[in-house]
Amino acid sequence: PPGETLLELNNIEVIYNHVILVLKGVSLKVPQGGITALLGGNGAGKTTTLKAISNLLRSERGEVTKGSIRYRGDRVQDLNPSELVRRGVVQVMEGRHCFEHLTVEENLLTGAYTRKDREIAADLEKVYAYFPRLRERRRSQAGYTSGGEQQMCAIGRAVMARPACILLDEPSMGLAPQLVEEIFGIVKDLNEREGVSFLLAEQNTNVALRYAHYGYILESGRVVMDGPAAHLRENPDVKEFYLGMS
Ligand code: ATP
């Protein structure tokens, strides 16, 4: 069961290009051992929230102008992105982002770049145990694997960093329903067996609320609702506006 707070955003404001206010005071918590869903439609600010945490906004001319981001109690918003990876927070970006010209296995190994220990080979085996498809495809150039395999490869690469927390952006994007279930099933296994915590940005509210423990709903850069996933699933407004049942 989810425990103490790992990541905490308090009243985060993000501005792009000095003028475009995109996050208007977002607060949320990611508990240790939980799967936390960040839900909302296109443009609600999910990706921006994840990039704010990873300190990846600068290259997009974005800036956190207010609020605090803490990881295990430490303020992290001025850290170098790779320092955050070393501390255990790894982002899997939207659109999968494998190195297309490297093999699947080479991609996975790049995930261990911040590590110096000698257990990298054992962890590669572990990733293959979670993702048997990646073992089959390990010598294939990543650019020639399917969309689902590339998503698995991107998550597997994150696992190679031995993360405490994975920030996963839109894993269901562009994938067939069966594959989406397969990937979420693996996320659940990684959470339950390896104790990896997840902050999961998803437009697919239905699938995300079946796997997450807790959810936050973003609209136009604000959290408009949050609660245990089971409660959100039963909430009439969530049903009507996000689950398409009314
Ligand atoms: P999606 O599912 O489409 O990624 P999202 O909820 O992740 O949606 P964001 O990508 O965070 O939303 O975008 C939030 C808002 O910020 C949108 O209105 C978008 O147009 C704007 N935005 C994103 N990146 C930039 C940027 N680099 N410069 C200016 N505006 C941006």
Coordinates of C-alpha atoms and ligand atoms in Angstrom, one line a residue:
P1 CA 0.0 0.0 0.0
P2 CA 1.1 3.6 -0.7
G3 CA 3.2 5.1 2.1
E4 CA 5.0 8.3 2.8
T5 CA 5.2 11.1 0.2
L6 CA 8.0 10.8 -2.3
L7 CA 7.2 13.8 -4.6
E8 CA 5.3 16.8 -3.6
L9 CA 4.3 19.7 -5.8
N10 CA 3.0 22.7 -4.0
N11 CA 1.2 25.5 -6.0
I12 CA 3.3 25.1 -9.1
E13 CA 3.0 27.8 -11.8
V14 CA 4.6 27.4 -15.2
I15 CA 5.0 30.0 -17.9
Y16 CA 6.2 29.4 -21.4
N17 CA 8.0 32.2 -23.4
H18 CA 7.7 34.6 -20.5
V19 CA 4.0 35.1 -21.2
I20 CA 1.9 32.0 -21.6
L21 CA 0.7 30.8 -18.2
V22 CA 0.1 27.1 -18.5
L23 CA 0.1 25.7 -15.0
K24 CA -1.9 27.9 -12.6
G25 CA -1.0 26.6 -9.2
V26 CA -0.8 22.8 -9.3
S27 CA -0.4 20.8 -6.1
L28 CA -0.1 17.1 -5.9
K29 CA 1.6 14.3 -4.0
V30 CA 3.1 11.0 -5.2
P31 CA 3.3 8.5 -2.3
Q32 CA 6.0 5.9 -2.1
G33 CA 4.7 2.6 -3.6
G34 CA 1.7 4.1 -5.3
I35 CA 0.5 4.5 -8.9
T36 CA -0.8 8.1 -9.2
A37 CA -2.6 9.2 -12.3
L38 CA -2.6 12.7 -13.7
L39 CA -5.6 12.9 -15.9
G40 CA -7.1 15.4 -18.3
G41 CA -7.7 16.2 -21.9
N42 CA -5.3 17.4 -24.6
G43 CA -3.5 20.5 -23.5
A44 CA -4.6 20.4 -19.8
G45 CA -1.0 20.5 -18.7
K46 CA 0.0 16.9 -17.9
T47 CA 3.2 16.9 -19.9
T48 CA 4.2 20.3 -18.6
T49 CA 3.7 19.0 -15.0
L50 CA 6.0 16.0 -15.6
K51 CA 8.6 18.2 -17.4
A52 CA 8.5 20.7 -14.5
I53 CA 9.4 17.9 -12.1
S54 CA 12.2 16.6 -14.3
N55 CA 13.5 20.1 -14.9
L56 CA 13.1 19.7 -18.6
L57 CA 11.2 22.9 -19.3
R58 CA 14.2 25.1 -20.2
S59 CA 14.7 23.7 -23.7
E60 CA 11.0 24.5 -24.4
R61 CA 11.4 28.1 -23.1
G62 CA 9.3 27.2 -20.1
E63 CA 9.9 28.1 -16.5
V64 CA 8.5 27.3 -13.0
T65 CA 7.7 30.8 -11.7
K66 CA 6.0 29.9 -8.5
G67 CA 5.7 27.1 -6.0
S68 CA 7.9 24.3 -4.9
I69 CA 8.8 20.8 -6.0
R70 CA 10.1 18.4 -3.3
Y71 CA 11.5 14.9 -3.6
R72 CA 12.0 13.1 -0.3
G73 CA 11.6 16.5 1.3
D74 CA 14.4 18.2 -0.7
R75 CA 13.7 21.0 -3.0
V76 CA 14.7 19.7 -6.5
Q77 CA 13.6 22.4 -9.0
D78 CA 17.1 23.7 -9.5
L79 CA 18.8 20.3 -9.9
N80 CA 20.4 19.2 -13.1
P81 CA 18.0 16.7 -14.8
S82 CA 20.6 13.9 -14.5
E83 CA 21.1 14.5 -10.8
L84 CA 17.4 13.8 -10.3
V85 CA 17.8 10.5 -12.3
R86 CA 20.7 9.6 -9.9
R87 CA 18.4 10.3 -7.0
G88 CA 15.8 8.0 -8.4
V89 CA 13.3 9.9 -10.5
V90 CA 13.2 9.0 -14.2
Q91 CA 10.9 10.3 -16.9
V92 CA 9.6 8.3 -19.9
M93 CA 8.6 10.9 -22.4
E94 CA 5.5 10.9 -24.5
G95 CA 6.0 9.4 -27.9
R96 CA 8.3 6.6 -26.6
H97 CA 11.7 8.2 -27.6
C98 CA 13.9 5.2 -28.2
F99 CA 17.2 5.7 -30.0
E100 CA 16.0 4.4 -33.3
H101 CA 19.4 3.4 -34.6
L102 CA 20.4 1.4 -31.6
T103 CA 19.3 -2.1 -30.9
V104 CA 16.7 -2.7 -28.2
E105 CA 19.4 -4.0 -25.9
E106 CA 21.6 -1.0 -26.5
N107 CA 18.7 1.3 -25.7
L108 CA 18.1 -0.6 -22.4
L109 CA 21.8 -0.3 -21.5
T110 CA 21.7 3.5 -22.0
G111 CA 19.2 3.6 -19.1
A112 CA 22.0 2.5 -16.7
Y113 CA 24.3 5.4 -17.6
T114 CA 24.2 7.0 -14.2
R115 CA 25.1 3.8 -12.5
K116 CA 28.5 2.5 -11.6
D117 CA 27.6 -0.8 -9.9
R118 CA 28.2 -4.3 -11.3
E119 CA 24.6 -5.5 -11.4
I120 CA 23.6 -4.0 -14.7
A121 CA 23.6 -7.5 -16.5
A122 CA 21.3 -8.9 -13.8
D123 CA 19.0 -5.9 -14.2
L124 CA 18.9 -6.4 -17.9
E125 CA 17.7 -10.0 -17.2
K126 CA 15.1 -8.6 -14.9
V127 CA 13.8 -6.2 -17.6
Y128 CA 13.6 -9.1 -20.0
A129 CA 11.6 -11.1 -17.4
Y130 CA 9.0 -8.3 -17.2
F131 CA 9.1 -7.7 -21.0
P132 CA 9.5 -11.0 -22.7
R133 CA 8.9 -9.3 -26.1
L134 CA 12.0 -7.2 -25.6
R135 CA 14.1 -10.2 -25.1
E136 CA 12.9 -11.6 -28.4
R137 CA 13.6 -8.3 -30.1
R138 CA 16.9 -7.5 -28.3
R139 CA 19.1 -7.5 -31.3
S140 CA 16.6 -5.5 -33.5
Q141 CA 17.1 -1.9 -34.3
A142 CA 14.6 -0.1 -32.1
G143 CA 13.3 2.0 -35.0
Y144 CA 12.1 -1.1 -36.7
T145 CA 10.1 -2.5 -33.7
S146 CA 6.4 -1.9 -33.2
G147 CA 4.9 1.0 -31.3
G148 CA 4.1 -1.2 -28.4
E149 CA 7.6 -2.6 -28.3
Q150 CA 9.1 0.9 -28.4
Q151 CA 6.9 1.9 -25.5
M152 CA 8.1 -1.2 -23.6
C153 CA 11.7 -0.4 -24.5
A154 CA 11.3 3.2 -23.2
I155 CA 9.9 1.9 -19.9
G156 CA 12.5 -0.9 -19.7
R157 CA 15.2 1.7 -20.2
A158 CA 13.8 3.7 -17.3
V159 CA 13.8 0.6 -15.1
M160 CA 17.5 0.1 -15.9
A161 CA 18.2 3.3 -13.9
R162 CA 16.8 1.5 -10.8
P163 CA 14.3 4.3 -10.2
A164 CA 12.2 4.9 -7.1
C165 CA 9.7 6.8 -9.2
I166 CA 8.9 6.7 -12.9
L167 CA 7.2 9.7 -14.5
L168 CA 5.3 8.0 -17.4
D169 CA 3.8 10.3 -20.0
E170 CA 0.8 8.9 -22.0
P171 CA 1.9 5.3 -22.3
S172 CA -1.4 4.3 -24.1
M173 CA -0.9 6.8 -26.9
G174 CA -1.4 5.3 -30.3
L175 CA -1.6 1.7 -29.1
A176 CA -4.3 -0.9 -29.6
P177 CA -6.4 -1.6 -26.5
Q178 CA -4.9 -5.1 -25.8
L179 CA -1.4 -3.7 -25.9
V180 CA -2.4 -0.9 -23.6
E181 CA -3.6 -3.5 -21.0
E182 CA -0.4 -5.4 -21.4
I183 CA 1.7 -2.3 -20.7
F184 CA -0.4 -1.2 -17.8
G185 CA -0.2 -4.8 -16.4
I186 CA 3.6 -4.6 -16.5
V187 CA 3.4 -1.2 -14.8
K188 CA 1.3 -2.7 -12.0
D189 CA 3.8 -5.6 -11.7
L190 CA 6.7 -3.2 -11.4
N191 CA 4.8 -1.3 -8.8
E192 CA 3.9 -4.4 -6.7
R193 CA 7.0 -6.5 -7.0
E194 CA 9.8 -3.9 -7.4
G195 CA 8.1 -1.2 -5.3
V196 CA 8.5 1.4 -8.1
S197 CA 6.2 4.4 -7.7
F198 CA 4.6 5.9 -10.7
L199 CA 3.2 9.3 -11.7
L200 CA 1.3 8.5 -14.9
A201 CA -0.1 11.1 -17.2
E202 CA -3.0 9.8 -19.3
Q203 CA -5.8 11.0 -21.4
N204 CA -7.2 7.5 -21.3
T205 CA -9.1 8.0 -18.0
N206 CA -10.8 4.6 -18.1
V207 CA -7.7 2.5 -18.2
A208 CA -5.6 4.8 -15.9
L209 CA -8.3 4.7 -13.2
R210 CA -8.4 0.9 -13.3
Y211 CA -4.7 0.6 -12.5
A212 CA -3.9 3.7 -10.4
H213 CA -4.5 4.0 -6.7
Y214 CA -5.1 7.7 -6.8
G215 CA -5.9 10.3 -9.4
Y216 CA -5.7 14.0 -10.1
I217 CA -7.8 15.6 -12.9
L218 CA -6.3 18.6 -14.6
E219 CA -8.2 21.2 -16.6
S220 CA -6.6 24.2 -18.1
G221 CA -3.6 24.0 -15.8
R222 CA -5.5 23.5 -12.6
V223 CA -6.4 20.4 -10.5
V224 CA -10.2 20.4 -10.5
M225 CA -10.7 17.1 -8.7
D226 CA -8.6 14.4 -6.9
G227 CA -9.3 11.3 -5.0
P228 CA -8.8 7.5 -4.7
A229 CA -9.1 6.0 -8.1
A230 CA -12.1 3.8 -7.0
H231 CA -14.0 7.0 -5.9
L232 CA -13.2 8.8 -9.1
R233 CA -14.5 5.9 -11.1
E234 CA -17.8 6.2 -9.4
N235 CA -18.0 10.0 -9.4
P236 CA -20.9 11.1 -11.7
D237 CA -19.0 14.0 -13.2
V238 CA -16.0 11.8 -14.0
K239 CA -18.3 9.2 -15.5
E240 CA -20.0 11.8 -17.7
F241 CA -17.0 13.9 -18.8
Y242 CA -14.1 11.5 -18.7
L243 CA -15.5 8.0 -19.0
G244 CA -18.2 8.8 -21.5
M245 CA -21.0 7.1 -19.5
S246 CA -24.0 9.2 -18.5
Ligands
ATP1 P1 -1.0 16.5 -24.3 O1 -1.8 15.3 -24.0 O2 -1.5 17.1 -25.6 O3 0.5 16.4 -24.2 P2 -1.0 17.9 -21.9 O4 -2.1 17.8 -20.9 O5 0.2 17.1 -21.6 O6 -1.6 17.6 -23.3 P3 0.8 20.1 -22.2 O7 1.6 19.5 -23.3 O8 1.4 20.2 -20.9 O9 -0.6 19.4 -22.1 O10 0.4 21.5 -22.7 C1 -0.4 22.5 -21.9 C2 -0.5 23.8 -22.6 O11 0.8 24.4 -22.8 C3 -1.1 23.7 -24.0 O12 -2.0 24.7 -24.2 C4 0.1 23.8 -24.9 O13 -0.3 24.5 -26.1 C5 1.0 24.7 -24.1 N1 2.4 24.5 -24.4 C6 3.1 23.3 -24.3 N2 4.4 23.5 -24.6 C7 4.5 24.8 -24.9 C8 5.7 25.5 -25.4 N3 6.9 25.0 -25.5 N4 5.5 26.8 -25.6 C9 4.3 27.4 -25.5 N5 3.2 26.7 -25.1 C10 3.3 25.4 -24.8

